[in-house]
mmCIF file of C-alpha atoms in Angstrom:
data_model
loop_
_atom_site.group_PDB
_atom_site.id
_atom_site.type_symbol
_atom_site.label_atom_id
_atom_site.label_comp_id
_atom_site.label_asym_id
_atom_site.label_seq_id
_atom_site.Cartn_x
_atom_site.Cartn_y
_atom_site.Cartn_z
ATOM 1 C CA UNK A 741 253.172 101.683 18.029
ATOM 2 C CA UNK A 742 255.832 101.872 20.713
ATOM 3 C CA UNK A 743 254.763 102.923 24.189
ATOM 4 C CA UNK A 744 257.294 104.296 26.626
ATOM 5 C CA UNK A 745 256.643 102.987 30.112
ATOM 6 C CA UNK A 746 258.262 105.096 32.850
ATOM 7 C CA UNK A 747 260.282 103.263 35.464
ATOM 8 C CA UNK A 748 258.422 102.429 38.684
ATOM 9 C CA UNK A 749 258.529 105.138 41.283
ATOM 10 C CA UNK A 750 260.818 104.376 44.193
ATOM 11 C CA UNK A 751 258.956 103.823 47.429
ATOM 12 C CA UNK A 752 261.894 103.731 49.817
ATOM 13 C CA UNK A 753 261.144 106.228 52.573
ATOM 14 C CA UNK A 754 263.990 107.883 54.420
ATOM 15 C CA UNK A 755 264.151 107.608 58.185
ATOM 16 C CA UNK A 756 264.390 111.040 59.797
ATOM 17 C CA UNK A 757 265.221 111.975 63.366
ATOM 18 C CA UNK A 758 262.260 114.295 63.907
ATOM 19 C CA UNK A 759 260.563 114.991 67.241
ATOM 20 C CA UNK A 760 257.184 113.297 67.690
ATOM 21 C CA UNK A 761 254.989 112.642 70.715
ATOM 22 C CA UNK A 762 254.327 108.925 71.233
ATOM 23 C CA UNK A 763 251.772 108.667 74.045
ATOM 24 C CA UNK A 764 251.495 104.867 74.028
ATOM 25 C CA UNK A 765 253.164 101.878 72.414
ATOM 26 C CA UNK A 766 253.281 98.115 72.714
ATOM 27 C CA UNK A 767 254.327 95.300 70.397
ATOM 28 C CA UNK A 768 251.246 95.702 68.166
ATOM 29 C CA UNK A 769 250.568 99.437 67.906
ATOM 30 C CA UNK A 770 251.379 102.922 69.007
ATOM 31 C CA UNK A 771 249.356 106.112 69.509
ATOM 32 C CA UNK A 772 250.846 109.419 68.433
ATOM 33 C CA UNK A 773 249.810 112.956 69.343
ATOM 34 C CA UNK A 774 250.601 114.661 66.028
ATOM 35 C CA UNK A 775 251.691 118.277 65.955
ATOM 36 C CA UNK A 776 250.037 120.736 63.576
ATOM 37 C CA UNK A 777 252.024 121.380 60.419
ATOM 38 C CA UNK A 778 253.237 117.793 59.973
ATOM 39 C CA UNK A 779 252.020 115.764 56.985
ATOM 40 C CA UNK A 780 251.182 112.167 57.925
ATOM 41 C CA UNK A 781 252.870 110.314 55.048
ATOM 42 C CA UNK A 782 255.056 111.128 52.021
ATOM 43 C CA UNK A 783 253.224 112.356 48.924
ATOM 44 C CA UNK A 784 254.056 114.577 45.939
ATOM 45 C CA UNK A 785 255.426 117.790 47.370
ATOM 46 C CA UNK A 786 256.056 116.184 50.773
ATOM 47 C CA UNK A 787 258.737 113.541 50.358
ATOM 48 C CA UNK A 788 260.339 114.205 53.724
ATOM 49 C CA UNK A 789 259.540 115.705 57.096
ATOM 50 C CA UNK A 790 256.399 113.607 57.490
ATOM 51 C CA UNK A 791 255.147 111.610 60.441
ATOM 52 C CA UNK A 792 256.035 108.383 58.622
ATOM 53 C CA UNK A 793 259.629 109.563 58.124
ATOM 54 C CA UNK A 794 259.818 110.205 61.859
ATOM 55 C CA UNK A 795 258.104 106.958 62.829
ATOM 56 C CA UNK A 796 260.585 104.894 60.820
ATOM 57 C CA UNK A 797 263.389 106.473 62.852
ATOM 58 C CA UNK A 798 261.754 105.939 66.235
ATOM 59 C CA UNK A 799 260.138 102.565 65.424
ATOM 60 C CA UNK A 800 262.414 100.803 62.867
ATOM 61 C CA UNK A 801 260.296 97.627 62.697
ATOM 62 C CA UNK A 802 257.420 99.629 61.196
ATOM 63 C CA UNK A 803 258.784 99.399 57.637
ATOM 64 C CA UNK A 804 256.478 97.400 55.361
ATOM 65 C CA UNK A 805 253.554 97.098 57.788
ATOM 66 C CA UNK A 806 250.356 97.611 55.789
ATOM 67 C CA UNK A 807 252.302 98.509 52.635
ATOM 68 C CA UNK A 808 255.574 100.272 51.868
ATOM 69 C CA UNK A 809 254.104 103.645 50.889
ATOM 70 C CA UNK A 810 252.276 104.303 54.161
ATOM 71 C CA UNK A 811 253.811 101.922 56.688
ATOM 72 C CA UNK A 812 251.673 101.469 59.774
ATOM 73 C CA UNK A 813 249.166 104.165 58.844
ATOM 74 C CA UNK A 814 245.567 103.231 59.604
ATOM 75 C CA UNK A 815 243.930 106.666 59.381
ATOM 76 C CA UNK A 816 245.138 110.187 58.744
ATOM 77 C CA UNK A 817 244.889 113.752 59.989
ATOM 78 C CA UNK A 818 245.216 116.822 57.790
ATOM 79 C CA UNK A 819 248.575 118.599 57.928
ATOM 80 C CA UNK A 820 247.298 121.464 60.102
ATOM 81 C CA UNK A 821 245.087 119.263 62.295
ATOM 82 C CA UNK A 822 246.741 118.271 65.560
ATOM 83 C CA UNK A 823 245.958 115.360 67.819
ATOM 84 C CA UNK A 824 245.688 111.607 68.183
ATOM 85 C CA UNK A 825 246.052 108.819 65.671
ATOM 86 C CA UNK A 826 246.819 105.123 66.009
ATOM 87 C CA UNK A 827 249.605 103.398 64.058
ATOM 88 C CA UNK A 828 249.944 99.631 63.579
ATOM 89 C CA UNK A 829 253.262 97.877 64.228
ATOM 90 C CA UNK A 830 252.262 94.505 62.745
ATOM 91 C CA UNK A 831 250.226 93.414 59.732
ATOM 92 C CA UNK A 832 247.777 91.638 62.049
ATOM 93 C CA UNK A 833 247.202 94.835 64.023
ATOM 94 C CA UNK A 834 246.923 96.867 60.820
ATOM 95 C CA UNK A 835 244.238 94.547 59.448
ATOM 96 C CA UNK A 836 242.326 94.524 62.746
ATOM 97 C CA UNK A 837 242.383 98.300 63.156
ATOM 98 C CA UNK A 838 241.441 98.874 59.505
ATOM 99 C CA UNK A 839 238.465 96.528 59.852
ATOM 100 C CA UNK A 840 237.397 98.267 63.063
ATOM 101 C CA UNK A 841 237.468 101.633 61.295
ATOM 102 C CA UNK A 842 235.361 100.328 58.420
ATOM 103 C CA UNK A 843 232.893 98.829 60.899
ATOM 104 C CA UNK A 844 232.736 102.176 62.759
ATOM 105 C CA UNK A 845 234.018 100.667 65.985
ATOM 106 C CA UNK A 846 236.705 103.333 66.459
ATOM 107 C CA UNK A 847 235.559 106.491 68.258
ATOM 108 C CA UNK A 848 237.226 109.710 67.095
ATOM 109 C CA UNK A 849 236.257 112.924 68.869
ATOM 110 C CA UNK A 850 237.517 116.341 67.783
ATOM 111 C CA UNK A 851 237.458 119.858 69.181
ATOM 112 C CA UNK A 852 236.646 122.515 66.602
ATOM 113 C CA UNK A 853 235.742 126.187 66.508
ATOM 114 C CA UNK A 854 233.269 127.273 63.820
ATOM 115 C CA UNK A 855 232.175 130.737 62.723
ATOM 116 C CA UNK A 856 228.682 131.874 63.646
ATOM 117 C CA UNK A 857 226.222 129.952 65.794
ATOM 118 C CA UNK A 858 224.746 126.554 64.955
ATOM 119 C CA UNK A 859 220.942 126.535 64.985
ATOM 120 C CA UNK A 860 220.802 123.539 67.367
ATOM 121 C CA UNK A 861 222.871 122.359 70.317
ATOM 122 C CA UNK A 862 223.230 118.892 68.775
ATOM 123 C CA UNK A 863 223.226 118.103 65.078
ATOM 124 C CA UNK A 864 223.904 115.174 62.769
ATOM 125 C CA UNK A 865 225.224 116.088 59.342
ATOM 126 C CA UNK A 866 224.535 113.328 56.821
ATOM 127 C CA UNK A 867 225.726 114.568 53.425
ATOM 128 C CA UNK A 868 227.830 112.782 50.761
ATOM 129 C CA UNK A 869 231.360 114.017 50.112
ATOM 130 C CA UNK A 870 233.373 113.763 46.906
ATOM 131 C CA UNK A 871 235.825 115.748 44.804
ATOM 132 C CA UNK A 872 234.715 119.302 44.130
ATOM 133 C CA UNK A 873 233.767 119.303 40.415
ATOM 134 C CA UNK A 874 235.079 122.860 40.120
ATOM 135 C CA UNK A 875 238.378 122.260 41.923
ATOM 136 C CA UNK A 876 239.793 118.744 42.085
ATOM 137 C CA UNK A 877 242.117 119.695 44.942
ATOM 138 C CA UNK A 878 239.139 120.342 47.221
ATOM 139 C CA UNK A 879 236.360 118.156 48.553
ATOM 140 C CA UNK A 880 232.683 119.122 48.569
ATOM 141 C CA UNK A 881 229.210 117.906 49.427
ATOM 142 C CA UNK A 882 228.107 116.442 46.133
ATOM 143 C CA UNK A 883 225.361 114.073 45.007
ATOM 144 C CA UNK A 884 227.902 111.654 43.553
ATOM 145 C CA UNK A 885 230.021 111.506 46.681
ATOM 146 C CA UNK A 886 230.335 108.818 49.343
ATOM 147 C CA UNK A 887 228.093 108.891 52.380
ATOM 148 C CA UNK A 888 229.559 110.932 55.228
ATOM 149 C CA UNK A 889 228.104 111.352 58.722
ATOM 150 C CA UNK A 890 229.337 113.828 61.329
ATOM 151 C CA UNK A 891 227.822 114.420 64.775
ATOM 152 C CA UNK A 892 228.236 117.864 66.336
ATOM 153 C CA UNK A 893 227.570 119.206 69.824
ATOM 154 C CA UNK A 894 227.984 122.821 70.907
ATOM 155 C CA UNK A 895 230.349 122.966 73.861
ATOM 156 C CA UNK A 896 230.607 126.764 74.277
ATOM 157 C CA UNK A 897 228.951 129.691 72.540
ATOM 158 C CA UNK A 898 231.344 132.567 71.987
ATOM 159 C CA UNK A 899 230.410 136.017 70.677
ATOM 160 C CA UNK A 900 230.375 135.057 66.992
ATOM 161 C CA UNK A 901 231.651 131.488 66.966
ATOM 162 C CA UNK A 902 230.977 128.133 68.637
ATOM 163 C CA UNK A 903 233.398 125.709 70.273
ATOM 164 C CA UNK A 904 232.271 122.236 69.217
ATOM 165 C CA UNK A 905 232.673 118.571 70.080
ATOM 166 C CA UNK A 906 232.672 116.706 66.773
ATOM 167 C CA UNK A 907 232.425 112.927 66.338
ATOM 168 C CA UNK A 908 233.167 111.144 63.074
ATOM 169 C CA UNK A 909 230.892 108.276 62.113
ATOM 170 C CA UNK A 910 232.630 107.972 58.739
ATOM 171 C CA UNK A 911 236.089 109.116 57.709
ATOM 172 C CA UNK A 912 236.057 110.981 54.406
ATOM 173 C CA UNK A 913 238.830 113.341 53.362
ATOM 174 C CA UNK A 914 238.404 116.757 55.055
ATOM 175 C CA UNK A 915 235.028 115.548 56.347
ATOM 176 C CA UNK A 916 234.594 117.851 59.340
ATOM 177 C CA UNK A 917 235.847 120.896 57.460
ATOM 178 C CA UNK A 918 233.604 120.231 54.453
ATOM 179 C CA UNK A 919 230.496 119.452 56.500
ATOM 180 C CA UNK A 920 230.774 122.548 58.687
ATOM 181 C CA UNK A 921 231.412 124.751 55.656
ATOM 182 C CA UNK A 922 228.378 123.161 53.986
ATOM 183 C CA UNK A 923 226.289 124.177 57.000
ATOM 184 C CA UNK A 924 227.481 127.750 56.585
ATOM 185 C CA UNK A 925 229.713 127.565 59.664
ATOM 186 C CA UNK A 926 233.275 126.908 58.446
ATOM 187 C CA UNK A 927 236.055 126.178 60.879
ATOM 188 C CA UNK A 928 237.825 129.252 62.199
ATOM 189 C CA UNK A 929 241.165 129.652 60.431
ATOM 190 C CA UNK A 930 240.335 127.282 57.554
ATOM 191 C CA UNK A 931 241.917 128.922 54.510
ATOM 192 C CA UNK A 932 240.593 126.271 52.122
ATOM 193 C CA UNK A 933 236.909 125.978 53.053
ATOM 194 C CA UNK A 934 236.290 129.196 54.954
ATOM 195 C CA UNK A 935 238.711 131.829 53.694
ATOM 196 C CA UNK A 936 237.341 135.316 54.340
ATOM 197 C CA UNK A 937 234.010 133.987 55.616
ATOM 198 C CA UNK A 938 234.259 136.080 58.792
ATOM 199 C CA UNK A 939 234.106 139.285 56.724
ATOM 200 C CA UNK A 940 230.362 138.828 56.560
ATOM 201 C CA UNK A 941 230.069 139.039 60.332
ATOM 202 C CA UNK A 942 229.437 142.678 61.158
ATOM 203 C CA UNK A 943 227.661 144.577 63.879
ATOM 204 C CA UNK A 944 228.868 145.095 67.445
ATOM 205 C CA UNK A 945 231.078 141.980 67.445
ATOM 206 C CA UNK A 946 233.106 143.011 64.394
ATOM 207 C CA UNK A 947 236.240 143.833 66.381
ATOM 208 C CA UNK A 948 235.963 140.530 68.278
ATOM 209 C CA UNK A 949 235.665 138.639 64.973
ATOM 210 C CA UNK A 950 238.723 140.362 63.504
ATOM 211 C CA UNK A 951 240.751 139.634 66.627
ATOM 212 C CA UNK A 952 239.729 135.951 66.716
ATOM 213 C CA UNK A 953 240.715 135.598 63.065
ATOM 214 C CA UNK A 954 244.065 137.273 63.763
ATOM 215 C CA UNK A 955 244.805 135.039 66.745
ATOM 216 C CA UNK A 956 243.950 131.778 64.958
ATOM 217 C CA UNK A 957 247.026 130.921 62.903
ATOM 218 C CA UNK A 958 245.736 127.603 61.522
ATOM 219 C CA UNK A 959 242.397 125.890 61.288
ATOM 220 C CA UNK A 960 240.955 125.272 64.741
ATOM 221 C CA UNK A 961 240.630 121.484 64.647
ATOM 222 C CA UNK A 962 242.158 119.022 67.114
ATOM 223 C CA UNK A 963 241.734 115.230 67.409
ATOM 224 C CA UNK A 964 241.080 115.147 71.144
ATOM 225 C CA UNK A 965 239.918 111.604 71.906
ATOM 226 C CA UNK A 966 240.519 108.167 70.427
ATOM 227 C CA UNK A 967 238.780 104.997 71.635
ATOM 228 C CA UNK A 968 239.126 101.498 70.178
ATOM 229 C CA UNK A 969 239.469 97.845 71.123
ATOM 230 C CA UNK A 970 243.044 96.561 70.979
ATOM 231 C CA UNK A 971 243.244 94.464 67.789
ATOM 232 C CA UNK A 972 245.180 91.671 69.529
ATOM 233 C CA UNK A 973 244.090 91.610 73.172
ATOM 234 C CA UNK A 974 240.587 93.066 72.796
ATOM 235 C CA UNK A 975 241.266 95.484 75.656
ATOM 236 C CA UNK A 976 239.378 98.779 75.505
ATOM 237 C CA UNK A 977 241.872 101.560 74.797
ATOM 238 C CA UNK A 978 241.059 105.226 75.470
ATOM 239 C CA UNK A 979 243.293 108.221 74.878
ATOM 240 C CA UNK A 980 242.708 111.950 75.334
ATOM 241 C CA UNK A 981 244.696 114.967 74.197
ATOM 242 C CA UNK A 982 244.170 118.481 75.517
ATOM 243 C CA UNK A 983 244.112 121.420 73.140
ATOM 244 C CA UNK A 984 247.706 122.350 72.228
ATOM 245 C CA UNK A 985 248.931 125.761 73.438
ATOM 246 C CA UNK A 986 248.138 127.678 70.244
ATOM 247 C CA UNK A 987 244.476 126.614 70.201
ATOM 248 C CA UNK A 988 244.114 126.658 73.999
ATOM 249 C CA UNK A 989 245.189 130.311 74.070
ATOM 250 C CA UNK A 990 242.666 131.169 71.345
ATOM 251 C CA UNK A 991 239.868 129.391 73.223
ATOM 252 C CA UNK A 992 240.775 131.067 76.526
ATOM 253 C CA UNK A 993 240.698 134.494 74.900
ATOM 254 C CA UNK A 994 237.421 133.825 73.079
ATOM 255 C CA UNK A 995 235.556 132.417 76.073
ATOM 256 C CA UNK A 996 236.581 135.352 78.307
ATOM 257 C CA UNK A 997 234.928 137.928 76.007
#
């Protein structure tokens, strides 16, 4: 029997002159404050316009670091999640940062807004995450998934939502979004894991809920703080990013009412 083997997929990634915010760089790494709406690396349906396309333009020596498909990428953010991520410029830095992530020595703190009110001011969510058996494009808390741990602290209580500080202990795909939805408090604006959830919030705050949903044009999740030891020098590195204007305006409105 003859078997037709398709030709290998090309992995050459085009450099694109796209605006990105590089908040720090040295010979080993750089830290980027990613805008919402930008995919981190090329994938089916997103061959261009990604952060990697932009990085290859601004940092030409990045090509090939850590692999040709995702050069320099150590960890990712969802397309509509804004905020900080670290990128390696050398294979040595890539290996060191990857090992630090696996050993949970990289601190990643997020700001998130979730519908409803959490039952406790501080919570640890320890629930395994894997592919949703009913929809392979989504993730879900499932018995066959990989262990995932998220720590949550209520920062502000709004009328029918909470502003949260969220720390990742593990880094599963969509972890924060899946864990909060699993708790029954999906992220405000999350069309995948919380679409229409706010419709169940009635009573005297109904108009406030509708207005918050209208004002939030993407899921309210921002990578606000990144802390790690430099993979070459060992120096403690700490970076913070304020809420971008779209989310800051939502939070200002919500907290004033």
